[in-house]
Structure formats: structure tokens, C-alpha cells
């Protein structure tokens, strides 16, 4: 009897420690993945606008990013562990021991940049679960974007943007930007920055900064709280403003082309297969837009907060 | 040891304080439950009416103005909020901003349900009761109608009068304390006086009495105490009398014997007087002996607890007693008329009954004039012994069984009684559950009625 109990106990331990595995996603499959944060899960939606897989997550993951087209890096603000899951196998390939406070992750090739909003640091990780570099940032680093040389990091609770070298995270410079900024888009020689706005004053503009000097070059009238950018195949820039539920279409020069209400409290926007996808955080739907019109919507898990897209052929 | 009065007073004060505290809590409860409930209900009504005017889409400036207009004329604070930040729209982001509603409330509101809150609201820096109604359009929380009323505590409600209220309550408490103290004193002062009186009595002041002021239990206790004190005093006086009489009775024969003894010692007695003086000394010694015997009997009967009751043929006992007293009877040439039922059997102690008969018979013989007749008869279980003596005045009749009671205060020793005979007889009769009564006519004689229980023979 005791032996059986010990066996059962050991099995329990093994199950508890077993590698997290999910249903694999074929490498050739195009998808939009929605990370739902209220009841943590990931929904994979095909280009037919159908959910092809749902991964139920067992921890409070708050963000993810696609790495090298076949990996998903998952992190959570309250978790001290981040994971790398291979899509084609559905298996966890690496575990990262990182401190609580992960606020954003951004991948460039095989490098993963993780911002920590509690410790105000930036960490560069590889695909094997190792920490390569670490740097100090401003208060609450979050939104990130990179060009060939530099990584641009918005310090969400601070009044400046930090520019780091991409390779070894050396701080190059800082630019003055308003606090509560969020959302970055690189438009040629310009860096467009959105944001929520500080205090009770909601932000209603997109600020354009010179990529070399960091000087403010102008503002584009947007709707309330523009925080997400996506460039469509036609070259137009789509901006989601979560305060007003609007998705606005701009030319590269910042001219407004169209405007449409999409979803309830949308945070995330992306492009996918000639469509623009928007996630409504409050209505738990992912919308597909084409030519400034909603052509479809898919119900996903509760609280879709981030969208990533993969187009295998591209 | 704390006094009872202090304990009761403290208890009363505690009760009063508890009552006041309870009233405060209760009024608070009423305020919370009734006033706040009512406020909440009326706020919901207002919110619903305002909500009905919302026609979807973005919350317009006109709508906000309309709410503000209502707010101006209402005692309820009302405002419409459309700022997404206030509505926790940025919840997934760690925004350093204290929004009006939280994530859970937002979820409820998006679902179209109103939210009611009661408690401290940091935005208004006070306790409020608030009602929030959503303005929802296609799952979008476009805005909220926020209504609130400061949930002032009763103390705050009466902040201007708070000192007045505290003063009133304090005065009430003091007044209550004073009244209860006075009432207690009223109740307990007689008890204290009773205590003092009891101490005084314990110190031998048997004339101590307490004033009876009320008819309640304390009053009754005082009355009973007075009765007890009177009884004790009476007993004490009797004791004093008894002792003085006994010493007086003994002193007379002793002084006689002493006087004649000294006369003999100093050869002051002539030969012809000697015989008479010897006779006197023997007589006085006999008197002393009788007195001491009677005293012994009195003290013994007081100590006797058990009585040996047996069937007693009374006629027989009477004859025996007459035989015993024959010398006295013959000395006075007395005649006897005996009419006692020979079959009368009483339930009595033989020795005690004989003693009773002897004592009463001796009195009858002593007070009968020479040649008189003594009548002994019975009526059922009552034996009557009637003499033809001088009789006793009615005022003395009730006292003649008291020890050393003298009908004739200047009674000389020549009538030979010790003053204890009837007292002993009375004691012995009451021990046998009998009754002793006297009837008398001055100048005609006295009748003694002895009643004893009849013997109930179980074999008959």
C-alpha cells in the first residue's frame, strides 16, 4: 500500500514538473494569435478567420511576442519565470528565471528584449534561457521598437525615451517625451509615439520625433488614447485609440484617410493577410478590417490584450 | 470589601451606560439602514431617469450639461464621466491614476448592471454611498452616471451640535447617577440604621429601636427587628427581675440564720428563747431548701426535651396528691369534694402531672380559709380545682404563672410560697400539650382549669 502511495506521489511530482506542452501549430500555417489576459489563454486564428487552436495557460501571462517565426515568448508581470514555446512542437523549449515586473518583450531575430517595470531594467535574452545583457532604464520601461542599430524604449512612468544599442544594450541617448506614452511606429526617419496621456487629461495626439536627433517634429491629431500602430500592405498606417474605440487610417505624411469604431476598448492592432486585426479588450472579440470596414469578427477568450501575426510565406 | 450600595450603584451606572451606548448604536443602525437605504433608492431612481435619456454612441457635451443642470438643483451629487481613464479603460496598463471605478466594477457596468458602493472614497475624501449607472453602447462603456451622497456619520451630521449632544448625554448620565444614588440611599439607609441598631443591641442596649418609615420589605424588616428587640428587652427585664427576686428571697432567710447564729455566738439568747429561735432557723432553712428545689425544677424543666406520655388515670393521681398533702390539709381542717370520672384516662407524663397537681393543690390549700372546702371535678379532659379563698383580681390573672409574680406585692413570707409553683405548673402543662386556665372571683375563690390530651386507646 505504501509503495503504491509513493508511486502515486512520484507520478504527481512528475506531472507537476512535466514540460508544458500544447497542441502544435504547423509551421506553414498563417495565424493571428490573441493573448487573452483575464482568463489566460492564447487563441490562434487562421486566415479563414476561424480559431484553429486554443492554448489554456496556467499562469497569469500578460504579454507575448513571436520569436523567429516558430517560437512564442510568454511573460507575466507577476511571474518570476518566462517561457519559450516552440509552435511547431507545442513544447516548452526554455524557461527564463527573471524577476517579477516583466512589462514588455520585443524580439529581433534570436534576441529577446524584456523590459522590467518593477526594477526599471532591460534584459537581453537568448533562445536557450540565458541572460546575455542587462541595462538600467527609466521608470517602467515598456513599449519598444528597433531599427538596425538601436533599440528605442519608452519609459512609461518617466518623461524620457531611452535609446540603447541593439547588440549590447549600451545607453546611447534619451529623448524628452510625455509620461504615459505607449505605442511606437517607425516611419522612415520619424518615430511616431502614442500614449494614454497623464493624469486626468487623455492624450489625443501622435507625436512625431526625428529618429536621429530625438526632436519633436510635430503632432498628428488622433482620437483619444492612440496606443497601437500597424502598417498595412498598402503602406497606410493604422492607429488604434483605445479611449474612443477608433481605428484611424493615416498616410505616411500623417494625413487622416479614414476612421472607424472598432470593438470595445481595443488595445492591440496588427496587420494580417491584407487585413487589419484589432482586439476588443472589453467585448472579447477580434475584428478583421479591410478597406476601412469591418469584414469579420471572431470571439476569443476574455480580455484579448495583445495580437501577434505570423505569415509563414513572408 | 466593597459595600453593597456601591456594587448596586455601579451596576445601575453600567446599565445606564450600556443603554446609552445601545441607543447610539441603534440610532446609527437606523440611520444606516433606513436613511441610507432610502437615499440609495432615490439615487437609483434619478440615475435610471438620466440613463433613459442616453441614446447611444459617444456621450455628448449636452448630456454632460444636462447632468450638471440636474446636479445644481438636487441634493444628490450627480455627474457623468466619459474619460476612459476614469472608467479604468487602461486597466491592463499600470497607470498611476486613481480611477473612479475598478476593474471588477467596470466589468459589471459593461454587462449593463449598476454598481452600488458604500464606504470611503478617496476621490471625495469621505465616506459616501454611491450609485453608478453605465452608459453602454455595443459593449462599449461610453460613460457612467455617478451619483453619490456623503455618508455622514450621525456625529458628523450633528457636528455643530456635537458638544451640545455630548453635554446633554453627560448631564443625563450625571442626573441618572445622582438619582440612582439617592434612590439607593433611600433604600439602603434604613438597612444601615438597622445594622447600627443591631450592633447597639449586641452591646446590650435592648431599648434600641429603629424608625419604620416605609411599608416595603425594608420597612417590614425594621418592624420585625423592633418586635425582636422588644422581646429581647422583655426577656432581659424578666431575667433581671428573676435574679433580683431570687437573691432577695434567699437573702431574707440567710440574714435570719446569720442574725440568730451571731446571737448564739455572742450568748445573747436567753434559755427560754432558744427553742423558738431553733424553730425559726429550721423554718428558714426549709424555706431555702424549698426555694432551691423549685429553682432546680424550673431550670430542669427548661432543659427537658422529651416527655414520657403514657395513659394516666387522673382520679388515682388526685388521690395520691391529696394523700401527700394530708398534713397541710389536716392543719387547716379542709374538706374535699371530689367528683372526677374514674374512667378518665389522659395522655400525660405521670410525674409531671403529679407535680402540677401538687403545686396547684398547695396554692388552693394555702389560700383557703380554715375549714373551707376544695372542689375537684372534671369535665371531659379538663380537671377543675376550686377553692374558697380570697380570689384574684382580673388584672393579675394573666400574670400569675410568671415566676415570682406577686399578687400581693407586700406578700409576707408567712404564706410560704416560693413564687415558682404556678410557673412550674404552667411549663409542665405546655410541655404535655395541655392548657392551664384560671377563673376567679374576688372574695369567693379561684378555679384552676387543667386540660390535658385524652388517651386515645388504639385497642378500643
XYZ file of C-alpha atoms in Angstrom:
774
model
C 0.000 0.000 0.000
C 2.778 2.398 0.981
C 4.646 1.634 -2.224
C 1.555 2.430 -4.248
C 1.162 5.700 -2.409
C 4.793 6.608 -3.023
C 4.339 5.729 -6.690
C 1.236 7.912 -6.908
C 3.122 10.726 -5.165
C 6.054 10.430 -7.553
C 3.693 10.419 -10.524
C 2.138 13.581 -9.119
C 5.573 15.186 -8.882
C 6.394 14.125 -12.415
C 3.124 15.509 -13.729
C 3.688 18.718 -11.787
C 7.131 19.132 -13.212
C 6.323 17.901 -16.659
C 7.182 20.162 -19.560
C 4.222 22.285 -20.555
C 3.057 21.151 -23.930
C 0.327 22.404 -26.174
C -1.192 21.363 -29.451
C 1.402 22.225 -32.094
C 0.806 24.791 -34.819
C 2.005 23.755 -38.216
C 4.965 25.830 -39.448
C 3.231 26.661 -42.656
C 0.077 27.920 -41.011
C -0.594 31.646 -41.055
C -2.287 32.882 -37.916
C -3.289 35.745 -35.721
C -2.657 34.861 -32.081
C -4.576 36.669 -29.391
C -3.310 36.652 -25.809
C -6.300 36.842 -23.517
C -5.309 38.049 -20.067
C -8.486 37.941 -17.939
C -8.677 34.165 -18.224
C -5.184 33.455 -19.553
C -5.264 31.729 -22.920
C -3.988 32.085 -26.479
C -6.355 31.771 -29.437
C -4.819 31.049 -32.836
C -6.985 32.319 -35.695
C -6.396 31.193 -39.255
C -6.603 33.355 -42.361
C -10.073 31.912 -42.760
C -10.903 33.804 -39.586
C -11.503 30.637 -37.625
C -9.972 29.640 -34.332
C -7.670 26.745 -35.058
C -6.172 26.264 -31.606
C -6.743 27.486 -28.090
C -3.976 27.181 -25.549
C -5.135 27.369 -21.987
C -2.412 28.960 -19.914
C -1.845 28.009 -16.304
C -0.179 31.201 -15.185
C -1.075 34.858 -15.350
C 0.732 35.729 -18.553
C 0.276 39.349 -19.548
C 2.282 39.539 -22.750
C 3.908 37.582 -25.538
C 5.969 38.053 -28.635
C 6.768 35.993 -31.700
C 10.405 34.959 -31.958
C 11.943 33.657 -35.203
C 8.503 32.760 -36.533
C 8.415 29.425 -34.635
C 8.623 30.476 -31.020
C 6.413 32.322 -28.636
C 7.997 34.085 -25.682
C 5.466 34.323 -22.833
C 5.883 36.521 -19.773
C 3.741 37.846 -16.924
C 4.063 40.953 -14.801
C 3.524 38.995 -11.586
C 5.564 35.957 -12.635
C 9.221 35.304 -11.954
C 9.508 32.933 -14.848
C 9.125 33.444 -18.559
C 8.890 30.629 -21.084
C 9.735 29.990 -24.717
C 7.383 27.654 -26.508
C 8.026 26.186 -29.929
C 4.920 26.455 -32.051
C 5.685 23.551 -34.370
C 6.021 21.116 -31.474
C 3.853 22.811 -28.874
C 6.638 22.186 -26.360
C 8.325 24.482 -23.944
C 11.933 24.782 -25.045
C 13.296 27.213 -22.490
C 12.470 28.676 -19.113
C 13.834 32.038 -18.041
C 14.295 32.891 -14.396
C 13.538 36.556 -14.446
C 12.295 38.831 -11.711
C 8.693 39.911 -11.297
C 7.669 43.004 -13.224
C 8.011 41.965 -16.870
C 6.130 44.668 -18.731
C 7.024 44.146 -22.363
C 9.049 41.905 -24.654
C 10.366 42.605 -28.112
C 12.172 40.177 -30.358
C 14.733 40.908 -33.020
C 15.918 37.721 -34.726
C 17.079 35.368 -31.959
C 17.347 38.133 -29.388
C 14.578 38.827 -26.919
C 14.492 42.161 -25.133
C 12.487 42.140 -21.907
C 11.561 45.283 -20.020
C 11.023 45.119 -16.271
C 8.670 47.757 -14.889
C 9.411 46.945 -11.264
C 13.186 47.028 -11.395
C 13.369 49.532 -14.271
C 15.752 47.339 -16.251
C 16.106 45.981 -19.718
C 17.375 42.438 -20.275
C 18.592 40.757 -23.407
C 17.870 37.021 -23.502
C 18.861 34.296 -25.959
C 16.783 31.310 -27.071
C 18.415 28.955 -24.574
C 17.025 30.638 -21.483
C 20.160 32.640 -20.760
C 20.540 36.280 -19.910
C 23.012 37.964 -22.238
C 22.900 41.607 -21.237
C 21.179 43.817 -18.711
C 20.792 47.586 -18.603
C 19.217 50.245 -16.432
C 16.276 52.065 -17.927
C 13.940 54.858 -16.789
C 10.831 54.313 -14.682
C 8.720 51.471 -16.017
C 10.234 50.668 -19.402
C 7.602 49.212 -21.658
C 6.946 49.915 -25.323
C 9.924 49.051 -27.601
C 10.901 49.224 -31.243
C 14.204 48.684 -33.033
C 15.931 49.592 -36.259
C 19.141 48.021 -37.486
C 21.309 49.538 -34.749
C 19.225 50.836 -31.896
C 16.500 49.836 -29.542
C 14.053 52.607 -28.628
C 12.405 52.124 -25.241
C 9.562 54.228 -23.835
C 9.754 54.625 -20.059
C 6.035 54.556 -19.330
C 6.155 56.337 -15.969
C 9.019 58.614 -16.868
C 9.463 61.656 -19.051
C 12.042 60.309 -21.409
C 12.651 57.655 -24.026
C 15.874 55.625 -23.812
C 17.895 54.661 -26.856
C 20.107 51.579 -26.457
C 22.475 49.823 -28.772
C 20.799 46.728 -30.087
C 23.781 44.475 -29.666
C 24.956 45.131 -26.109
C 22.317 47.407 -24.554
C 24.523 50.447 -24.117
C 22.540 53.572 -23.441
C 23.101 55.938 -26.328
C 20.791 58.819 -25.532
C 17.450 59.851 -24.088
C 14.683 61.962 -25.579
C 12.133 64.007 -23.745
C 8.670 62.577 -24.212
C 5.467 62.889 -22.180
C 4.787 60.404 -19.453
C 2.267 57.589 -20.057
C 3.461 57.270 -23.634
C 2.811 53.950 -25.308
C 2.992 52.593 -28.810
C 5.783 53.108 -31.313
C 5.914 53.215 -35.084
C 8.946 53.780 -37.243
C 8.047 55.832 -40.260
C 11.192 56.340 -42.272
C 13.172 58.999 -40.440
C 10.421 59.582 -37.934
C 9.442 57.791 -34.781
C 5.723 58.056 -34.037
C 4.788 57.788 -30.410
C 1.285 57.359 -28.977
C 0.122 57.349 -25.380
C -2.643 57.434 -22.812
C -1.965 60.915 -21.501
C -1.002 61.837 -17.982
C -3.383 62.354 -15.106
C -6.985 63.041 -15.981
C -6.064 64.577 -19.356
C -6.312 61.906 -22.034
C -3.814 62.130 -24.849
C -5.299 62.739 -28.295
C -2.220 63.099 -30.448
C 0.555 61.088 -32.056
C 3.892 62.783 -31.641
C 6.473 62.642 -34.392
C 10.149 62.606 -33.370
C 13.249 62.839 -35.506
C 14.957 59.472 -35.377
C 18.430 60.973 -35.271
C 18.001 63.992 -33.018
C 15.030 62.891 -30.979
C 13.440 66.291 -31.557
C 9.685 66.607 -31.600
C 8.764 67.361 -35.170
C 5.052 67.642 -34.973
C 1.816 66.131 -33.820
C -0.898 64.264 -35.603
C -4.463 64.664 -34.384
C -5.636 61.255 -33.398
C -8.598 60.079 -31.426
C -8.455 59.563 -27.667
C -5.500 57.484 -26.440
C -3.729 56.224 -29.556
C -1.532 53.358 -28.362
C -1.183 50.835 -31.181
C 0.241 51.120 -34.700
C 0.216 48.794 -37.671
C 1.326 49.250 -41.216
C -0.878 47.680 -43.844
C 0.333 46.228 -47.097
C -0.902 49.327 -48.899
C 1.570 51.436 -46.945
C -1.086 53.158 -44.860
C -0.656 53.393 -41.116
C -3.471 52.206 -38.866
C -3.684 53.572 -35.363
C -5.936 52.200 -32.611
C -7.157 54.651 -29.979
C -8.497 52.682 -27.055
C -10.126 55.668 -25.334
C -12.502 56.275 -28.202
C -12.566 52.782 -29.735
C -11.481 54.249 -33.076
C -9.131 52.839 -35.661
C -7.773 55.633 -37.846
C -6.013 55.280 -41.142
C -3.222 57.720 -41.896
C -0.926 58.269 -44.841
C 2.800 58.221 -44.197
C 2.610 62.003 -44.048
C 0.124 61.773 -41.243
C -2.974 62.665 -43.197
C -6.166 61.095 -41.969
C -7.726 58.852 -44.551
C -10.495 57.064 -42.695
C -11.817 56.434 -39.249
C -13.979 53.662 -37.879
C -15.205 52.497 -34.500
C -13.962 49.010 -33.772
C -14.661 46.855 -30.749
C -14.846 47.888 -27.127
C -11.693 49.260 -25.547
C -9.261 47.939 -28.180
C -5.580 47.884 -27.191
C -3.906 45.869 -29.876
C -3.723 46.287 -33.640
C -1.820 44.360 -36.263
C -1.880 43.548 -39.937
C -2.597 40.135 -41.321
C -3.014 38.936 -44.813
C -4.367 42.199 -46.333
C -6.491 42.858 -43.276
C -6.035 44.899 -40.180
C -6.796 42.971 -36.965
C -7.969 44.687 -33.819
C -8.685 43.110 -30.427
C -11.562 44.486 -28.312
C -10.478 44.034 -24.725
C -13.917 44.609 -23.226
C -16.010 42.715 -25.759
C -13.567 39.812 -26.183
C -13.695 39.935 -29.980
C -11.004 40.104 -32.645
C -12.058 42.220 -35.620
C -10.840 41.978 -39.200
C -10.839 45.219 -41.213
C -10.403 45.706 -44.902
C -10.667 48.978 -46.809
C -11.775 50.757 -43.674
C -14.633 48.360 -42.979
C -15.096 45.518 -40.538
C -15.332 42.377 -42.590
C -15.371 39.826 -39.782
C -15.097 39.313 -36.083
C -14.085 36.299 -34.038
C -14.971 35.731 -30.396
C -11.899 34.883 -28.362
C -11.109 34.331 -24.675
C -11.693 37.027 -22.078
C -9.577 40.154 -22.268
C -7.639 39.953 -25.557
C -4.747 42.287 -24.835
C -2.122 41.548 -27.442
C -2.121 40.288 -31.008
C 0.750 38.756 -32.919
C 0.592 37.631 -36.516
C 2.593 35.162 -38.500
C 2.595 34.934 -42.216
C 4.743 31.912 -42.965
C 5.176 32.737 -46.597
C 6.583 36.236 -45.880
C -14.801 44.562 50.659
C -16.954 46.980 48.705
C -20.305 47.974 50.080
C -23.458 46.501 48.620
C -24.741 50.000 47.880
C -21.603 50.749 45.847
C -21.934 47.499 43.925
C -25.588 48.123 43.109
C -24.826 51.709 42.145
C -22.041 50.600 39.836
C -24.390 48.026 38.306
C -27.037 50.690 37.731
C -24.462 53.017 36.169
C -23.252 50.186 33.948
C -26.842 49.531 32.857
C -27.421 53.194 32.102
C -24.177 53.454 30.149
C -24.959 50.281 28.203
C -28.406 51.663 27.423
C -26.963 54.935 26.123
C -24.349 53.097 24.043
C -27.027 50.779 22.713
C -29.197 53.742 21.773
C -26.298 55.367 19.940
C -25.574 52.149 18.043
C -29.246 51.593 17.385
C -29.784 55.102 16.051
C -26.701 54.639 13.867
C -28.162 51.391 12.615
C -31.477 53.063 11.877
C -29.640 55.832 10.071
C -27.630 53.345 8.024
C -30.458 51.006 7.281
C -33.288 53.403 6.746
C -31.861 56.744 5.704
C -29.036 55.345 3.602
C -31.280 52.714 2.049
C -33.808 55.401 1.205
C -31.073 57.607 -0.260
C -29.787 54.707 -2.332
C -33.245 54.006 -3.686
C -33.877 57.620 -4.641
C -30.416 57.832 -6.259
C -31.201 54.772 -8.359
C -34.440 56.396 -9.494
C -32.576 59.540 -10.564
C -29.844 57.509 -12.284
C -32.410 55.470 -14.204
C -34.164 58.623 -15.380
C -30.905 60.141 -16.569
C -29.852 56.850 -18.169
C -33.084 56.781 -20.196
C -32.077 59.992 -21.947
C -28.898 58.379 -23.299
C -29.405 57.347 -26.891
C -26.144 55.539 -27.573
C -22.855 56.499 -29.099
C -20.353 58.873 -27.626
C -21.502 60.682 -24.512
C -22.215 64.187 -25.755
C -21.411 67.500 -24.123
C -25.147 68.168 -23.979
C -25.680 65.032 -21.970
C -22.982 66.099 -19.531
C -24.506 69.565 -19.270
C -27.913 68.055 -18.615
C -26.437 66.073 -15.731
C -24.724 69.161 -14.390
C -28.015 71.043 -14.543
C -29.695 68.353 -12.557
C -26.808 68.409 -10.112
C -27.329 72.104 -9.480
C -30.872 71.641 -8.272
C -30.521 68.356 -6.479
C -29.233 67.475 -3.063
C -27.605 64.416 -4.602
C -24.233 64.864 -6.277
C -24.561 63.752 -9.886
C -22.061 63.806 -12.704
C -21.406 61.986 -15.921
C -17.935 60.661 -16.683
C -16.720 59.769 -20.149
C -12.961 59.943 -19.665
C -11.754 56.389 -20.362
C -9.066 56.766 -17.749
C -11.673 57.458 -15.060
C -13.509 54.399 -16.300
C -10.485 52.144 -15.799
C -10.187 51.629 -19.531
C -6.411 51.455 -19.166
C -6.605 48.712 -16.543
C -4.056 46.344 -18.128
C -1.579 49.189 -18.035
C -0.024 50.145 -14.757
C -1.363 53.663 -14.707
C -0.536 55.912 -11.767
C -4.058 57.122 -11.581
C -6.804 56.570 -9.088
C -9.796 55.950 -11.297
C -13.408 56.294 -10.213
C -14.189 52.645 -10.771
C -12.156 49.465 -10.543
C -11.775 46.607 -12.981
C -14.495 44.464 -11.433
C -16.924 47.365 -11.376
C -16.078 48.137 -14.992
C -16.846 44.549 -15.961
C -20.207 44.768 -14.166
C -21.041 48.065 -15.816
C -20.125 46.819 -19.288
C -22.560 43.973 -18.676
C -25.184 46.683 -18.132
C -25.515 46.286 -14.389
C -25.486 49.221 -11.986
C -22.957 49.319 -9.155
C -23.662 50.453 -5.618
C -20.833 51.324 -3.259
C -20.730 52.317 0.318
C -17.547 53.362 2.039
C -14.596 55.681 1.911
C -13.963 57.211 -1.469
C -10.532 58.772 -1.737
C -11.712 60.935 -4.603
C -14.137 62.749 -2.335
C -12.071 62.149 0.767
C -15.044 60.967 2.742
C -17.441 58.131 3.362
C -20.013 58.100 0.599
C -22.817 55.983 -0.672
C -22.604 55.963 -4.436
C -24.649 54.581 -7.285
C -23.094 54.111 -10.709
C -25.155 53.527 -13.824
C -23.491 52.585 -17.079
C -23.884 54.249 -20.459
C -23.194 51.265 -22.681
C -23.298 51.145 -26.440
C -22.417 47.908 -28.234
C -20.367 46.564 -25.306
C -18.538 49.868 -25.088
C -18.595 51.622 -21.792
C -19.007 55.097 -23.216
C -19.505 56.661 -19.844
C -21.047 56.389 -16.410
C -23.574 58.349 -14.433
C -22.067 58.715 -10.990
C -24.291 59.718 -8.093
C -23.186 59.994 -4.519
C -24.294 61.287 -1.175
C -21.827 61.847 1.642
C -22.433 59.146 4.169
C -22.050 61.385 7.140
C -21.958 59.646 10.428
C -24.579 60.820 12.870
C -21.851 62.532 14.827
C -20.796 64.405 11.720
C -24.422 65.071 10.871
C -24.738 66.834 14.150
C -21.219 68.235 14.102
C -22.449 71.678 15.155
C -24.437 70.257 17.989
C -21.942 67.574 18.917
C -20.766 69.351 22.055
C -24.352 70.113 22.942
C -25.241 66.440 22.452
C -22.246 65.210 24.427
C -23.164 67.715 27.123
C -26.763 66.545 27.193
C -25.720 62.899 27.346
C -23.185 63.656 30.082
C -25.784 65.632 32.048
C -28.233 62.785 31.596
C -25.637 60.336 32.842
C -24.817 62.524 35.843
C -28.511 63.043 36.596
C -29.154 59.307 36.310
C -26.177 58.580 38.539
C -27.398 61.119 41.109
C -30.997 59.873 41.038
C -29.934 56.243 41.301
C -27.555 57.118 44.139
C -30.309 58.949 46.021
C -32.810 56.139 45.418
C -30.276 53.604 46.620
C -29.550 55.669 49.702
C -33.268 55.851 50.358
C -33.476 52.099 50.184
C -30.226 51.299 51.908
C -30.099 53.942 54.674
C -32.721 52.081 56.767
C -30.572 48.974 56.331
C -27.533 50.861 57.605
C -29.601 52.085 60.550
C -30.744 48.527 61.180
C -27.119 47.437 61.219
C -26.264 50.165 63.736
C -29.258 49.179 65.853
C -28.183 45.510 65.755
C -24.661 46.482 66.865
C -26.158 48.583 69.654
C -28.304 45.622 70.688
C -25.275 43.340 70.627
C -23.660 45.782 73.044
C -26.540 45.242 75.440
C -28.736 48.266 74.690
C -32.018 46.389 74.493
C -34.084 49.547 74.318
C -32.739 50.298 70.812
C -35.469 50.734 68.200
C -35.429 51.730 64.520
C -37.793 54.149 62.864
C -40.184 52.481 60.438
C -40.635 54.853 57.503
C -41.893 52.625 54.729
C -44.261 49.722 54.247
C -41.988 47.786 51.905
C -39.738 44.810 52.662
C -37.197 47.033 54.387
C -39.995 48.560 56.457
C -41.237 45.104 57.401
C -37.720 44.103 58.344
C -37.436 47.157 60.579
C -40.776 46.330 62.183
C -39.715 42.724 62.795
C -36.447 43.975 64.235
C -38.346 46.206 66.639
C -40.524 43.259 67.702
C -37.431 41.146 68.251
C -35.810 43.942 70.231
C -38.937 44.288 72.384
C -38.973 40.534 73.059
C -35.297 40.531 73.975
C -35.782 43.530 76.221
C -38.717 41.866 77.937
C -36.753 38.677 78.399
C -33.848 40.664 79.753
C -36.093 42.501 82.210
C -37.589 39.188 83.318
C -34.114 37.818 83.848
C -33.146 40.855 85.871
C -36.344 40.581 87.945
C -35.814 36.876 88.389
C -32.270 37.330 89.610
C -33.163 40.177 91.946
C -36.135 38.232 93.336
C -34.097 35.059 93.780
C -31.363 36.981 95.578
C -33.957 38.804 97.627
C -35.770 35.556 98.515
C -32.510 33.939 99.566
C -31.172 36.966 101.387
C -34.073 37.042 103.892
C -33.687 33.531 105.342
C -29.878 33.821 105.191
C -29.934 37.076 107.137
C -32.302 35.452 109.678
C -29.995 32.455 110.159
C -26.933 34.719 110.194
C -28.543 37.044 112.768
C -29.614 34.226 115.105
C -26.258 32.494 114.614
C -24.400 35.602 115.685
C -26.780 36.000 118.650
C -25.923 32.461 119.719
C -22.219 33.150 119.191
C -22.295 36.144 121.442
C -24.508 34.345 124.028
C -27.208 36.941 123.608
C -30.051 34.371 123.541
C -31.768 33.518 126.750
C -32.649 29.885 127.563
C -36.393 30.389 127.177
C -35.922 31.972 123.670
C -33.654 29.223 122.379
C -36.359 26.772 121.404
C -38.325 29.354 119.460
C -35.158 30.526 117.645
C -34.183 26.938 116.753
C -37.653 26.552 115.303
C -37.236 29.769 113.296
C -33.820 28.721 111.958
C -35.189 25.319 110.855
C -38.170 27.050 109.205
C -35.944 29.453 107.272
C -33.639 26.598 106.262
C -36.701 24.665 104.993
C -37.829 27.714 103.051
C -34.375 27.978 101.446
C -34.412 24.291 100.626
C -37.845 24.558 99.004
C -36.803 27.611 97.052
C -33.636 25.989 95.760
C -35.586 22.817 94.905
C -38.134 24.858 92.939
C -35.377 26.764 91.165
C -33.776 23.455 90.253
C -37.131 22.210 88.930
C -37.547 25.369 86.846
C -34.077 25.034 85.309
C -34.549 21.291 84.781
C -37.906 21.659 83.048
C -36.362 24.225 80.737
C -33.767 21.640 79.758
C -36.189 18.730 79.311
C -36.819 17.913 75.723
C -38.590 14.582 75.851
C -41.802 13.871 77.720
C -42.835 10.294 78.565
C -46.504 10.231 77.673
C -48.437 7.275 78.994
C -52.098 6.508 79.962
C -52.846 8.176 83.255
C -55.884 7.593 85.496
C -56.405 11.095 86.807
C -58.645 10.204 89.734
C -55.865 7.983 91.083
C -53.271 10.730 90.765
C -55.531 13.212 92.525
C -55.999 10.817 95.457
C -52.254 10.298 95.714
C -51.626 14.046 95.769
C -54.257 14.594 98.471
C -52.589 11.849 100.473
C -49.219 13.575 100.092
C -50.671 16.871 101.245
C -52.628 15.399 104.138
C -50.576 17.139 106.835
C -51.304 20.576 105.333
C -54.942 19.661 104.806
C -55.415 18.484 108.330
C -53.601 21.553 109.694
C -56.280 23.770 108.147
C -59.197 21.356 108.687
C -60.053 21.464 104.973
C -62.689 19.278 103.298
C -62.541 17.858 99.795
C -65.335 17.375 97.312
C -64.029 15.106 94.578
C -66.139 14.461 91.509
C -63.738 13.021 88.983
C -64.627 10.395 86.394
C -62.814 7.235 87.491
C -62.555 6.063 83.892
C -60.971 9.254 82.628
C -57.614 8.329 81.197
C -55.371 11.142 79.967
C -52.260 11.046 77.803
C -49.743 12.573 80.176
C -46.450 12.151 81.948
C -47.284 10.776 85.424
C -44.520 12.520 87.381
C -45.101 15.849 85.666
C -48.861 15.683 86.189
C -48.423 14.878 89.902
C -46.049 17.851 90.204
C -48.684 20.078 88.548
C -51.446 18.818 90.820
C -49.226 19.251 93.925
C -48.326 22.850 93.036
C -51.939 23.839 92.315
C -53.276 21.930 95.297
C -50.719 23.612 97.594
C -51.913 27.010 96.400
C -55.554 26.031 96.982
C -54.702 24.775 100.475
C -52.569 27.838 101.237
C -55.214 30.393 100.280
C -58.256 28.528 101.613
C -59.553 29.761 104.929
C -59.647 27.249 107.764
C -62.463 24.719 107.406
C -63.171 25.536 103.765
C -63.883 23.002 101.060
C -61.797 22.366 97.945
C -63.807 21.115 94.945
C -62.134 18.850 92.446
C -64.136 17.848 89.375
C -63.742 17.137 85.697
C -65.495 17.991 82.512
C -64.203 15.642 79.822
C -60.415 16.047 79.918
C -60.436 19.267 81.895
C -59.875 18.997 85.633
C -61.050 21.890 87.773
C -59.693 22.628 91.269
C -61.823 25.227 93.004
C -61.038 26.826 96.356
C -62.981 29.173 98.573
C -60.088 31.589 99.064
C -59.873 35.332 98.704
C -59.782 35.218 94.893
C -57.601 37.155 92.480
C -58.336 40.436 90.683
C -58.685 40.072 86.904
C -55.633 42.275 86.210
C -53.400 39.759 87.974
C -54.910 36.622 86.466
C -52.851 36.786 83.302
C -49.584 37.196 85.208
C -49.869 34.621 87.946
C -47.934 31.995 86.028
C -44.932 34.333 85.732
C -42.006 33.495 88.004
C -42.069 35.257 91.368
C -45.183 37.208 90.372
C -46.736 38.665 93.473
C -50.468 39.397 93.508
C -49.887 40.940 96.864
C -46.674 42.894 96.340
C -46.102 43.105 100.045
C -46.670 39.419 100.453
C -45.056 38.229 103.590
C -43.097 35.065 103.889
C -45.782 33.681 106.124
C -47.774 32.406 103.162
C -44.756 30.232 102.476
C -44.796 30.127 98.639
C -41.658 30.479 96.615
C -43.409 32.275 93.747
C -42.443 29.499 91.327
C -45.212 26.911 91.795
C -47.623 28.108 89.103
C -44.758 28.953 86.765
C -43.528 25.353 87.022
C -47.075 24.005 86.599
C -47.645 26.138 83.505
C -44.338 24.989 81.971
C -45.051 21.313 82.610
C -48.580 21.557 81.130
C -47.400 23.232 77.934
C -44.727 20.511 77.590
C -47.541 17.955 77.570
C -49.519 19.940 75.003
C -52.093 20.848 77.588
C -53.729 24.102 78.729
C -53.857 25.895 82.064
C -56.549 28.479 82.760
C -57.777 30.410 85.775
C -61.104 31.901 86.679
C -61.542 33.865 89.834
C -63.983 35.969 91.781
C -62.574 38.227 94.445
C -63.805 37.117 97.844
C -65.315 33.889 96.525
C -62.367 31.879 95.344
C -60.329 30.771 92.389
C -60.824 27.896 89.960
C -57.914 26.335 88.108
C -58.686 24.507 84.842
C -56.157 21.878 83.807
C -56.697 20.473 80.332
C -54.614 17.578 79.103
C -54.999 15.413 75.978
C -57.219 12.398 76.349
C -55.660 8.947 75.903
C -56.762 7.531 72.562
C -56.668 3.775 73.093
C -55.940 2.085 69.791
C -57.468 -1.206 71.038
C -60.884 0.216 71.707
